[in-house]
PDB file of C-alpha atoms in Angstrom:
ATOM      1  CA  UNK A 760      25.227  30.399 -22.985  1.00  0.00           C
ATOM      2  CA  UNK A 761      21.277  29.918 -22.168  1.00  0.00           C
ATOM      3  CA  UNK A 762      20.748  31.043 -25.613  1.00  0.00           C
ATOM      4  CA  UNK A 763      22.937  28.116 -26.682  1.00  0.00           C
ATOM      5  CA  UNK A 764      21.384  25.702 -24.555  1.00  0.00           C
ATOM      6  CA  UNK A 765      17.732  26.521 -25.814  1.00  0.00           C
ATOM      7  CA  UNK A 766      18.868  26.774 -29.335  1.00  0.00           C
ATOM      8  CA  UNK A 767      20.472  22.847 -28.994  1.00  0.00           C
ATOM      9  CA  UNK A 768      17.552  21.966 -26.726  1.00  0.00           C
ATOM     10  CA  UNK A 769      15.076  22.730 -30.146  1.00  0.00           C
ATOM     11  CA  UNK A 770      17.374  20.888 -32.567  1.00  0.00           C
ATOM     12  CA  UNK A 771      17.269  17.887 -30.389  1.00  0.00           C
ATOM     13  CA  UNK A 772      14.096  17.176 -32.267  1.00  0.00           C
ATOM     14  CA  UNK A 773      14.230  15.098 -35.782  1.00  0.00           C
ATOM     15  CA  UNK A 774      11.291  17.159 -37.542  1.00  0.00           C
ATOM     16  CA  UNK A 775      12.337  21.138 -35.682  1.00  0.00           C
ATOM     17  CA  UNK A 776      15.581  20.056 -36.963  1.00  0.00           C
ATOM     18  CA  UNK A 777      14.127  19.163 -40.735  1.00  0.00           C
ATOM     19  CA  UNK A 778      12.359  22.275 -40.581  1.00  0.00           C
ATOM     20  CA  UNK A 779      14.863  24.575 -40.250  1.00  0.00           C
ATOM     21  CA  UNK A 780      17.044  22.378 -42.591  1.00  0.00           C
ATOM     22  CA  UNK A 781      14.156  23.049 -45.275  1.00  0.00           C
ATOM     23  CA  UNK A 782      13.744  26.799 -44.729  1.00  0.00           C
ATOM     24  CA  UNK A 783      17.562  27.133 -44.675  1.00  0.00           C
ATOM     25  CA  UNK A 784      17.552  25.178 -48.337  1.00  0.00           C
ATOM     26  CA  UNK A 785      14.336  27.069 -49.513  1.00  0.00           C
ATOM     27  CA  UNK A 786      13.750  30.063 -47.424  1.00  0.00           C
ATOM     28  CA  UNK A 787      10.683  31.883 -46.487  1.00  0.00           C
ATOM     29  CA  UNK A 788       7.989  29.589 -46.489  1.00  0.00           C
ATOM     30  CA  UNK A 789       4.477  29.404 -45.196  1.00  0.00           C
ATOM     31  CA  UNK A 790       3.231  27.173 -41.877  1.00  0.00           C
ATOM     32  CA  UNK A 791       1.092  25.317 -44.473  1.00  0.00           C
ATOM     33  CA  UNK A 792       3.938  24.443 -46.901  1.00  0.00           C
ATOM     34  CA  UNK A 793       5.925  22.806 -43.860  1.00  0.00           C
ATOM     35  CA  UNK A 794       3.357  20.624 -43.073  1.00  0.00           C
ATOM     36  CA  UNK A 795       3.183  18.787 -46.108  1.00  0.00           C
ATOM     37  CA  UNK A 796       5.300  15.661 -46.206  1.00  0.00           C
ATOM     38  CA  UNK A 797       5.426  15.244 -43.042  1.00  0.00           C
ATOM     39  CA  UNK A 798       2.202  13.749 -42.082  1.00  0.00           C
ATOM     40  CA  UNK A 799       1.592  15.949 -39.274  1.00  0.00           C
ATOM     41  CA  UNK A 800      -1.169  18.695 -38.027  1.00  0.00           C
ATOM     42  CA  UNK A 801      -1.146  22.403 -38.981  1.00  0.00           C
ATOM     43  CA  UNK A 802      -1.115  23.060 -34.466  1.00  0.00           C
ATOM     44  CA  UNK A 803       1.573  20.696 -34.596  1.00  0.00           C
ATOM     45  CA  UNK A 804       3.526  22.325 -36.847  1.00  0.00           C
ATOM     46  CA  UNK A 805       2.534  25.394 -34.911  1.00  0.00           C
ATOM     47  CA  UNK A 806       4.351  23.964 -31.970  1.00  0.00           C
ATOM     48  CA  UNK A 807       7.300  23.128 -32.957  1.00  0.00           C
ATOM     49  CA  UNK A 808       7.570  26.565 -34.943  1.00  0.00           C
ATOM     50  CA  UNK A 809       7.107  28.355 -31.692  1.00  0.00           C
ATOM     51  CA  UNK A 810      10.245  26.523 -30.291  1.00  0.00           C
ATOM     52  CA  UNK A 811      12.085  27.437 -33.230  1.00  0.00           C
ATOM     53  CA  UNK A 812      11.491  31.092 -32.723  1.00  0.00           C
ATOM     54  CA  UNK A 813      11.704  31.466 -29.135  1.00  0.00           C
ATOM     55  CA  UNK A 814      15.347  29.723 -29.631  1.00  0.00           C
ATOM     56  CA  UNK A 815      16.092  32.123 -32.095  1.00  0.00           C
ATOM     57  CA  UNK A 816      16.447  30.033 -34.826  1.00  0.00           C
ATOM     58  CA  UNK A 817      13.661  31.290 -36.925  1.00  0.00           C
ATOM     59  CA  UNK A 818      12.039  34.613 -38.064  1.00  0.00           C
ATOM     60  CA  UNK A 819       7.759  34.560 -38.409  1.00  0.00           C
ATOM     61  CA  UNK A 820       6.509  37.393 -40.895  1.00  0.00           C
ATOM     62  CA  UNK A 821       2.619  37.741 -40.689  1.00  0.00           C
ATOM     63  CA  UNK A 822       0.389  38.610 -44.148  1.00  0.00           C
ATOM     64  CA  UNK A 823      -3.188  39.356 -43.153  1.00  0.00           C
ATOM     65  CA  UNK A 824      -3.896  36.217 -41.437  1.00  0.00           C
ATOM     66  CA  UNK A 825      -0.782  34.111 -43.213  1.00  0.00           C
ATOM     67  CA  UNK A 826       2.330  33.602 -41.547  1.00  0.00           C
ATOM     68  CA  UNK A 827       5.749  33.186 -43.303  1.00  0.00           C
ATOM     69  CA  UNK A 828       8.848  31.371 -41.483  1.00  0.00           C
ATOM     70  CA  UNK A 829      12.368  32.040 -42.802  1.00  0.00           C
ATOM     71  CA  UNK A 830      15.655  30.948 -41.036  1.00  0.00           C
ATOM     72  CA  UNK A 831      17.276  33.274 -38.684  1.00  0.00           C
ATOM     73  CA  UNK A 832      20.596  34.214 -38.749  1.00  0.00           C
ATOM     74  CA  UNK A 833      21.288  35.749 -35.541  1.00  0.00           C
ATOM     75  CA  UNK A 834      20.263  32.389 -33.456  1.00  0.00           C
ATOM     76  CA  UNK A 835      22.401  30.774 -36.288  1.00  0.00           C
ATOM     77  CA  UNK A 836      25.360  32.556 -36.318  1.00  0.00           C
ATOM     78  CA  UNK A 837      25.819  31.841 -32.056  1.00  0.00           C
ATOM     79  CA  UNK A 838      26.182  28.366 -33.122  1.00  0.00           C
ATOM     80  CA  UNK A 839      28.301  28.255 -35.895  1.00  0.00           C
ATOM     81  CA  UNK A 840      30.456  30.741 -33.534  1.00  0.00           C
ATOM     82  CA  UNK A 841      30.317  28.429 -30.555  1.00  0.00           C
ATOM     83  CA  UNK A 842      31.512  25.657 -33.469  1.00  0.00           C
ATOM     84  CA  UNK A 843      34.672  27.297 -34.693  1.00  0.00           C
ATOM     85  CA  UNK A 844      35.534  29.150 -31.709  1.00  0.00           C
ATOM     86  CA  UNK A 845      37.367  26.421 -30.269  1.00  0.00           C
ATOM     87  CA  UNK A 846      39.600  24.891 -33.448  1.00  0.00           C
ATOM     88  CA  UNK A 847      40.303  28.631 -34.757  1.00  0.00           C
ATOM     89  CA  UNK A 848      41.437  29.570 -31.338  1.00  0.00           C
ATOM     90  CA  UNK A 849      43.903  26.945 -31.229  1.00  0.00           C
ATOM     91  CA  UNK A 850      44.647  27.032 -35.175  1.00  0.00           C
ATOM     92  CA  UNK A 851      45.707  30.678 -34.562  1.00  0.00           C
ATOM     93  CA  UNK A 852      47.592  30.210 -31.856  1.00  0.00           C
ATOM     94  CA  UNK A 853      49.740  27.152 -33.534  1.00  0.00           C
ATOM     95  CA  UNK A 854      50.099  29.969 -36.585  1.00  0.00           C
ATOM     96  CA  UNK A 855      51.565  32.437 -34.112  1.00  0.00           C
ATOM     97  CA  UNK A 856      53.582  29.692 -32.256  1.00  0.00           C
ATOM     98  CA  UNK A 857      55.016  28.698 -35.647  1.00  0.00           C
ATOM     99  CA  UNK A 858      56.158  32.391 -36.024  1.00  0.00           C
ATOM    100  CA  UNK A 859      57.796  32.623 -32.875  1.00  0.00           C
ATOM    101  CA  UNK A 860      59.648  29.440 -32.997  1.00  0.00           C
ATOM    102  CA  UNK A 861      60.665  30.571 -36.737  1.00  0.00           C
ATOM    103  CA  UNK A 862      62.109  33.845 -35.974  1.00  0.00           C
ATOM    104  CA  UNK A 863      63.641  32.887 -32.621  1.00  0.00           C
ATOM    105  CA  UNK A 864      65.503  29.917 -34.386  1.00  0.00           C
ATOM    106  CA  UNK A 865      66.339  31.355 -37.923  1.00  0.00           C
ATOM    107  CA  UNK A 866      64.786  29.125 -40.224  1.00  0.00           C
ATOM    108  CA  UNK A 867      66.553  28.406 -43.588  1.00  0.00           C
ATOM    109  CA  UNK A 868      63.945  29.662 -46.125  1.00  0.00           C
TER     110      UNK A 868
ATOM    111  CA  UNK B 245      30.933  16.854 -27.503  1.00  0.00           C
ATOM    112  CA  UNK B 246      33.861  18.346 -29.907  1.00  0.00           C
ATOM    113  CA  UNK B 247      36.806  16.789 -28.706  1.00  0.00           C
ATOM    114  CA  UNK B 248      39.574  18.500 -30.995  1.00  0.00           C
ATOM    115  CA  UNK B 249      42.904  16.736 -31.660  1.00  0.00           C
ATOM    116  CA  UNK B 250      45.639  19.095 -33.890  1.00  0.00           C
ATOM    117  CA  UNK B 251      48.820  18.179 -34.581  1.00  0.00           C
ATOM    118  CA  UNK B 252      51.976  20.151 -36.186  1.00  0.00           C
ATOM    119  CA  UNK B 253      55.664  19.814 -36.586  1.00  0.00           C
ATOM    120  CA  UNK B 254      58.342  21.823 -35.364  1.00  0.00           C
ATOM    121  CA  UNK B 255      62.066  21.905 -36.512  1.00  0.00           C
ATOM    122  CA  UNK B 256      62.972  22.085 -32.625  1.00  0.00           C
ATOM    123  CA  UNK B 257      63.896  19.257 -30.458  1.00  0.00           C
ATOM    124  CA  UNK B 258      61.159  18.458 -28.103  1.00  0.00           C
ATOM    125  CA  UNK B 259      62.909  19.922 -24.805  1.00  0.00           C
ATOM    126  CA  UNK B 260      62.702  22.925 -26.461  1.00  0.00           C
ATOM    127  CA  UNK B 261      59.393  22.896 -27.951  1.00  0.00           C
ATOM    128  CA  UNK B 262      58.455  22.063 -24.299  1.00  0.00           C
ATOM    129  CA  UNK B 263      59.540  25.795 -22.944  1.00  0.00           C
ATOM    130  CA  UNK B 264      57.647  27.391 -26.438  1.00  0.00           C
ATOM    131  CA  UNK B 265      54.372  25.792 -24.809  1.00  0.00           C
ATOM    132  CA  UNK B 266      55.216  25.877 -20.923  1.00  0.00           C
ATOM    133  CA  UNK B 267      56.939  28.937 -19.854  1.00  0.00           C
ATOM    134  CA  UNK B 268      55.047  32.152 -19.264  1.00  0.00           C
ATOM    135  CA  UNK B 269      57.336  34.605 -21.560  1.00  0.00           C
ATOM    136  CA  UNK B 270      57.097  32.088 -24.410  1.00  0.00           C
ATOM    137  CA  UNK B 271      53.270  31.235 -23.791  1.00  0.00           C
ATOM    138  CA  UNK B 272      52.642  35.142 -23.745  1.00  0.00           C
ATOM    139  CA  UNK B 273      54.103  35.411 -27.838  1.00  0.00           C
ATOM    140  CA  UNK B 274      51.755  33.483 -29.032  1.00  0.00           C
ATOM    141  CA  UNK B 275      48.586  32.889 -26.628  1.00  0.00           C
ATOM    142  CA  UNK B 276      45.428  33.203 -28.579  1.00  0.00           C
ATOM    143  CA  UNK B 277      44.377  34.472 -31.789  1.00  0.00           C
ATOM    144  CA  UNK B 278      46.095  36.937 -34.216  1.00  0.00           C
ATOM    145  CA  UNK B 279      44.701  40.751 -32.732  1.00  0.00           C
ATOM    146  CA  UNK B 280      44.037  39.488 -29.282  1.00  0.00           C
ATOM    147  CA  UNK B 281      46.669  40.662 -26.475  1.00  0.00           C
ATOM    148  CA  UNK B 282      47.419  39.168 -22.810  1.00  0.00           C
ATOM    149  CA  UNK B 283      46.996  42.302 -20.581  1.00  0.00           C
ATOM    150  CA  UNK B 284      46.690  39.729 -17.677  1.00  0.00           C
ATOM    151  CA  UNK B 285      46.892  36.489 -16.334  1.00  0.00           C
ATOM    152  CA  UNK B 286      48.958  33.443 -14.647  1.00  0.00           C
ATOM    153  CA  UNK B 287      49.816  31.646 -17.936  1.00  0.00           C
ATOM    154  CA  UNK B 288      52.854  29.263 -16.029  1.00  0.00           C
ATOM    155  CA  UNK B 289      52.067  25.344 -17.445  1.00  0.00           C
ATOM    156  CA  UNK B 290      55.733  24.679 -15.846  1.00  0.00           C
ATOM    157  CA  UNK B 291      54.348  23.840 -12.861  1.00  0.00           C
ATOM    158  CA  UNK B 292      51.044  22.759 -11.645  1.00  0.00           C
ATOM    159  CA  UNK B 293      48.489  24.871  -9.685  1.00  0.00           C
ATOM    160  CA  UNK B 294      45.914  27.294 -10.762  1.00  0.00           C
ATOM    161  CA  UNK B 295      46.507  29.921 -13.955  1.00  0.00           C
ATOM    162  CA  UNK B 296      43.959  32.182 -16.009  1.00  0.00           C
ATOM    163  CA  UNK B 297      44.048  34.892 -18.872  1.00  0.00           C
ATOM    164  CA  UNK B 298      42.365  37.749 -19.796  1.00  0.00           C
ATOM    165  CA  UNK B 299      42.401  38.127 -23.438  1.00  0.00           C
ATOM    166  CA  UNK B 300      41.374  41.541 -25.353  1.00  0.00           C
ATOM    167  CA  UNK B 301      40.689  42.000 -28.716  1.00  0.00           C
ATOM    168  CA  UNK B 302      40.964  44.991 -30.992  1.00  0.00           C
ATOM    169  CA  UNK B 303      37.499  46.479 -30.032  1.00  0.00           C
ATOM    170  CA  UNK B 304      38.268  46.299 -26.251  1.00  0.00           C
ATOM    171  CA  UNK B 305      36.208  43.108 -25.287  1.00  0.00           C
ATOM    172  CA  UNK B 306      37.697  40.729 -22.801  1.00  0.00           C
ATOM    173  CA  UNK B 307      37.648  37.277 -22.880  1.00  0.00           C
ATOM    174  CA  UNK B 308      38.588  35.456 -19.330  1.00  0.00           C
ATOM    175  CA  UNK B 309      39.596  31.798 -19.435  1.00  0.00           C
ATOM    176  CA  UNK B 310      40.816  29.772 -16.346  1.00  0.00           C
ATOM    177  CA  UNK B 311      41.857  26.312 -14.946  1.00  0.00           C
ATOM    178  CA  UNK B 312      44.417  24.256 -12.991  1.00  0.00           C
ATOM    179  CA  UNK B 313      47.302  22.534 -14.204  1.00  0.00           C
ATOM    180  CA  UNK B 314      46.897  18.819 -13.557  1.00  0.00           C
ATOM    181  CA  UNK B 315      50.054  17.401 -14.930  1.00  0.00           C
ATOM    182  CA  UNK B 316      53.624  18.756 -16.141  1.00  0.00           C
ATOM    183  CA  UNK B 317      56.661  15.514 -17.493  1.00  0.00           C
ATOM    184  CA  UNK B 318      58.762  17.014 -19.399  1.00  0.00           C
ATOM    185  CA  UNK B 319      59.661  17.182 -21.870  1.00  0.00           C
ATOM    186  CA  UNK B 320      56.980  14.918 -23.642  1.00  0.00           C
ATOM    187  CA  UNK B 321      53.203  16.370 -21.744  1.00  0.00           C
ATOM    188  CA  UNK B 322      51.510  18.767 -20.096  1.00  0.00           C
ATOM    189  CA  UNK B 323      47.542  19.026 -19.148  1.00  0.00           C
ATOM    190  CA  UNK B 324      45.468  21.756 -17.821  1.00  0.00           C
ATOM    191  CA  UNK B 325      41.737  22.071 -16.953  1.00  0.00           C
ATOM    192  CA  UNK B 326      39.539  24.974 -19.349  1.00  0.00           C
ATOM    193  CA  UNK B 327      36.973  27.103 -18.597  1.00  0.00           C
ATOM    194  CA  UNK B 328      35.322  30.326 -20.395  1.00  0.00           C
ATOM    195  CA  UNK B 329      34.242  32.880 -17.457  1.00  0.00           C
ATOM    196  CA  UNK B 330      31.262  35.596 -19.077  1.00  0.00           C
ATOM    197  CA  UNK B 331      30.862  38.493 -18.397  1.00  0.00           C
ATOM    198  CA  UNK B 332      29.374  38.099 -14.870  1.00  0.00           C
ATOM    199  CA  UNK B 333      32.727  36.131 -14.582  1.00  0.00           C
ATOM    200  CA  UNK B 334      30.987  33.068 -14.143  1.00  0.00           C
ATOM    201  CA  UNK B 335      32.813  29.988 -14.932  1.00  0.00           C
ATOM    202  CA  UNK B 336      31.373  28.389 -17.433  1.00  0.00           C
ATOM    203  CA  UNK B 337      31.591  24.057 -18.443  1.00  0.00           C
ATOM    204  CA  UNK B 338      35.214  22.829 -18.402  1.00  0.00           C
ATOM    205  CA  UNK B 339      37.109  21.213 -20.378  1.00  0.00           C
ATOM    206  CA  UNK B 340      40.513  19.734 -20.768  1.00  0.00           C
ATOM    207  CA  UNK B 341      43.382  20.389 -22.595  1.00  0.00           C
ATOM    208  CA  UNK B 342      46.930  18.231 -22.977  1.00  0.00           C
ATOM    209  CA  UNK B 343      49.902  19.054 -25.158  1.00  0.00           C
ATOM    210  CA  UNK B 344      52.062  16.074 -25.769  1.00  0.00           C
ATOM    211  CA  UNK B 345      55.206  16.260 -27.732  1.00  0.00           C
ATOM    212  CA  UNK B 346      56.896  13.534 -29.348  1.00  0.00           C
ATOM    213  CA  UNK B 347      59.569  13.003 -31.301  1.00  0.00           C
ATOM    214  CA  UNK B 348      59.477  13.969 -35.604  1.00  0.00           C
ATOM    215  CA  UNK B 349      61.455  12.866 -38.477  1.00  0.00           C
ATOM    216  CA  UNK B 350      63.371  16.412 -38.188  1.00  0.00           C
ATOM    217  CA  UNK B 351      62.340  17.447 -34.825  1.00  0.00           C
ATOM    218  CA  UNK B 352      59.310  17.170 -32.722  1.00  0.00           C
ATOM    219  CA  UNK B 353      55.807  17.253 -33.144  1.00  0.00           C
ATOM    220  CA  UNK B 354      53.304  18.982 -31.001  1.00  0.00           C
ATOM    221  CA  UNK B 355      49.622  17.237 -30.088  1.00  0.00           C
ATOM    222  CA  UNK B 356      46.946  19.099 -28.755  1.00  0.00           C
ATOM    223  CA  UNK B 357      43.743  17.528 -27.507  1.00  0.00           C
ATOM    224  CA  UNK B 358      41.309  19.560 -25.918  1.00  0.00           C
ATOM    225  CA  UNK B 359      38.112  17.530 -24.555  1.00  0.00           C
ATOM    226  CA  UNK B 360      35.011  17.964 -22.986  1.00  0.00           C
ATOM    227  CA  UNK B 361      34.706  16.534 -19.259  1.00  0.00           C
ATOM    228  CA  UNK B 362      31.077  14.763 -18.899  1.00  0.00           C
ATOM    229  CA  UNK B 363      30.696  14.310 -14.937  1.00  0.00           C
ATOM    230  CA  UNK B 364      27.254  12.696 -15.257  1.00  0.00           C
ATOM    231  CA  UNK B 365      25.286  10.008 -17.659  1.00  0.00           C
ATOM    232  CA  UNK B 366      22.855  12.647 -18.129  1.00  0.00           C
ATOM    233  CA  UNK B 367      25.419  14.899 -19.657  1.00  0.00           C
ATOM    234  CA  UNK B 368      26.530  12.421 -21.780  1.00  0.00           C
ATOM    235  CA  UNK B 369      22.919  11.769 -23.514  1.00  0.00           C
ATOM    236  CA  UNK B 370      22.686  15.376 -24.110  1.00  0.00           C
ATOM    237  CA  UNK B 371      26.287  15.919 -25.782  1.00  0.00           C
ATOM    238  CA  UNK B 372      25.356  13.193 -28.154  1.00  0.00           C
ATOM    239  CA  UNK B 373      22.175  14.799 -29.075  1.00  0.00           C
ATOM    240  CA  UNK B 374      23.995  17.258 -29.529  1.00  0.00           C
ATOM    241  CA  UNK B 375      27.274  15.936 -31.646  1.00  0.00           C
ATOM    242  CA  UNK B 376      24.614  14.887 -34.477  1.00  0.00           C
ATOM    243  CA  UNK B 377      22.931  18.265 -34.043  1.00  0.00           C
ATOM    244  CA  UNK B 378      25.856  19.483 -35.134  1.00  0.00           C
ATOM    245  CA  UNK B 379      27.456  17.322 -37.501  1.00  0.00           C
ATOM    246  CA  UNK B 380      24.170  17.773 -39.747  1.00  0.00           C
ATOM    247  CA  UNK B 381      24.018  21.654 -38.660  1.00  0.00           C
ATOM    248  CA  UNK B 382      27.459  22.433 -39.774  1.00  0.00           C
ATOM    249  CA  UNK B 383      26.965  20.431 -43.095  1.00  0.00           C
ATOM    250  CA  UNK B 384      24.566  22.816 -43.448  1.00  0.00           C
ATOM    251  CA  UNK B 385      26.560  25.651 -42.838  1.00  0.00           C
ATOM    252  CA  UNK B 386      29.139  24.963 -45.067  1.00  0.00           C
TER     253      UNK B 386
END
C-alpha cells in the first residue's frame, strides 16, 4: 500500500504526470529532451524525475555523464493491478454466481 | 475514488436470488475469482454482525478480507463494510458494499455497488486527485 500511496502522491502533479505520459508514448528519453516544451529548468526537471523514480514509476540509465529516463513497469503494473482488482473480483464472482444459479436451476439452453 | 456499480439478471425470483448472495453454503460456490478457494472465514450476510474470508489462490497466497454487516431486508438488500488485511494482517481502508435486488422482466436483477467511505474533507481532496490520476492513467494503459 505505501508504494501505492507514493506512486499517486507523484502523479498528483500536472507536469510528473505529463512526463511519464511522454516517456510511456515515446520511451527512453534523455533529462534534456523532457525539458523542452515545457518552459522549465534542467534542476527542475531533475526534481520531479527524482520523484518519479523513487515512486517507482520510472527507470534512469546513465551514459558517461547523460542520463536516460524510460517508464517503469513494475511501479506501473501495482497500479493498473490496484485498478482492476476490484471490478474483476466482482466480475468473476457474478461469472461463477451465474454458474451456480444455472446448474442448480436447470436452465433451458 | 472508484465507486463500482454492476448489474446482471437472473432467471430466479428475487427471494431466491437473495439466499444465492446471503447464505454461507451458497456464498461459498461462488465467492471470489475463478482458481481462488474459501479455506476459511464467516461469510453469513443473513444476518448482521462481523464476517471475514481468507481466500487462496493456486500458488498458495492468501488474501484476507473483513467487515461487518450493516443491513439485511430481504429479499430486496443487503450491505456490508470491506476491508483488505496484508500480510501483517493489517486492515487496510474500507469500503462498502450493498447488493440490492429488484425485480426483472423474467426474474430479478442483482445490483452491486461497492464504494469508498471518505471520513474526512482531507480524504476527499486526495481521492479526487486521485480519480483524474487515474482516469488519464488508465487511458493510458489501455
Amino acid at each position: 500500500m505505501t508504494t501505492l500511496i507514493q506512486s499517486f502522491a507523484a502523479l498528483s502533479d500536472e507536469t510528473r504526470l505529463s512526463i511519464l505520459e511522454q516517456l510511456m508514448q515515446q520511451g527512453e528519453l534523455p533529462a534534456g529532451a523532457l525539458a523542452q516544451g515545457r518552459g522549465i529548468t534542467a534542476p527542475a526537471i531533475s526534481r520531479h524525475l527524482k520523484v518519479l523514480r523513487e515512486a517507482g514509476l520510472v527507470r534512469q540509465r546513465a551514459v558517461g555523464t547523460k542520463r536516460y529516463y524510460s517508464p517503469d513497469g513494475g511501479g506501473l503494473r501495482l497500479i493498473a493491478d490496484w485498478t482492476i482488482s476490484r471490478r474483476a473480483f466482482w466480475e468473476s464472482g457474478l461469472d461463477r454466481l451465474e454458474a451456480a444459479i444455472q446448474q442448480d436451476e436447470g436452465w433451458p439452453g | 475514488m472508484t465507486d463500482l456499480h454492476m448489474t446482471r439478471d437472473f432467471p430466479i425470483p428475487p427471494e431466491r436470488l437473495f439466499a444465492w448472495v446471503s447464505r454461507p453454503e451458497n456464498l461459498l460456490k461462488w465467492w471470489g475469482p475463478e482458481g481462488m478457494h474459501v479455506p476459511e472465514g464467516d461469510l453469513d450476510f443473513t444476518r448482521t454482525g462481523p464476517w471475514y474470508s481468507v481466500m487462496v489462490n493456486g500458488d498458495g497466497q492468501r488474501f484476507k478480507v473483513s467487515g461487518h454487516v450493516t443491513h439485511v431486508t430481504p429479499p430486496t438488500s443487503l450491505g456490508f463494510t470491506w476491508g483488505w488485511h496484508d500480510d501483517n494482517d493489517r486492515r487496510g481502508p474500507e469500503s462498502h458494499v450493498t447488493f440490492t435486488i429488484s425485480e426483472a422482466p423474467n426474474g430479478s436483477r442483482l445490483t452491486l455497488d461497492h464504494r469508498d467511505l471518505d471520513d474526512s474533507e482531507q480524504s476527499q481532496r486526495h481521492e479526487q486527485g486521485w480519480a483524474s490520476t487515474l482516469r488519464k492513467l488508465s487511458a493510458l494503459l489501455d
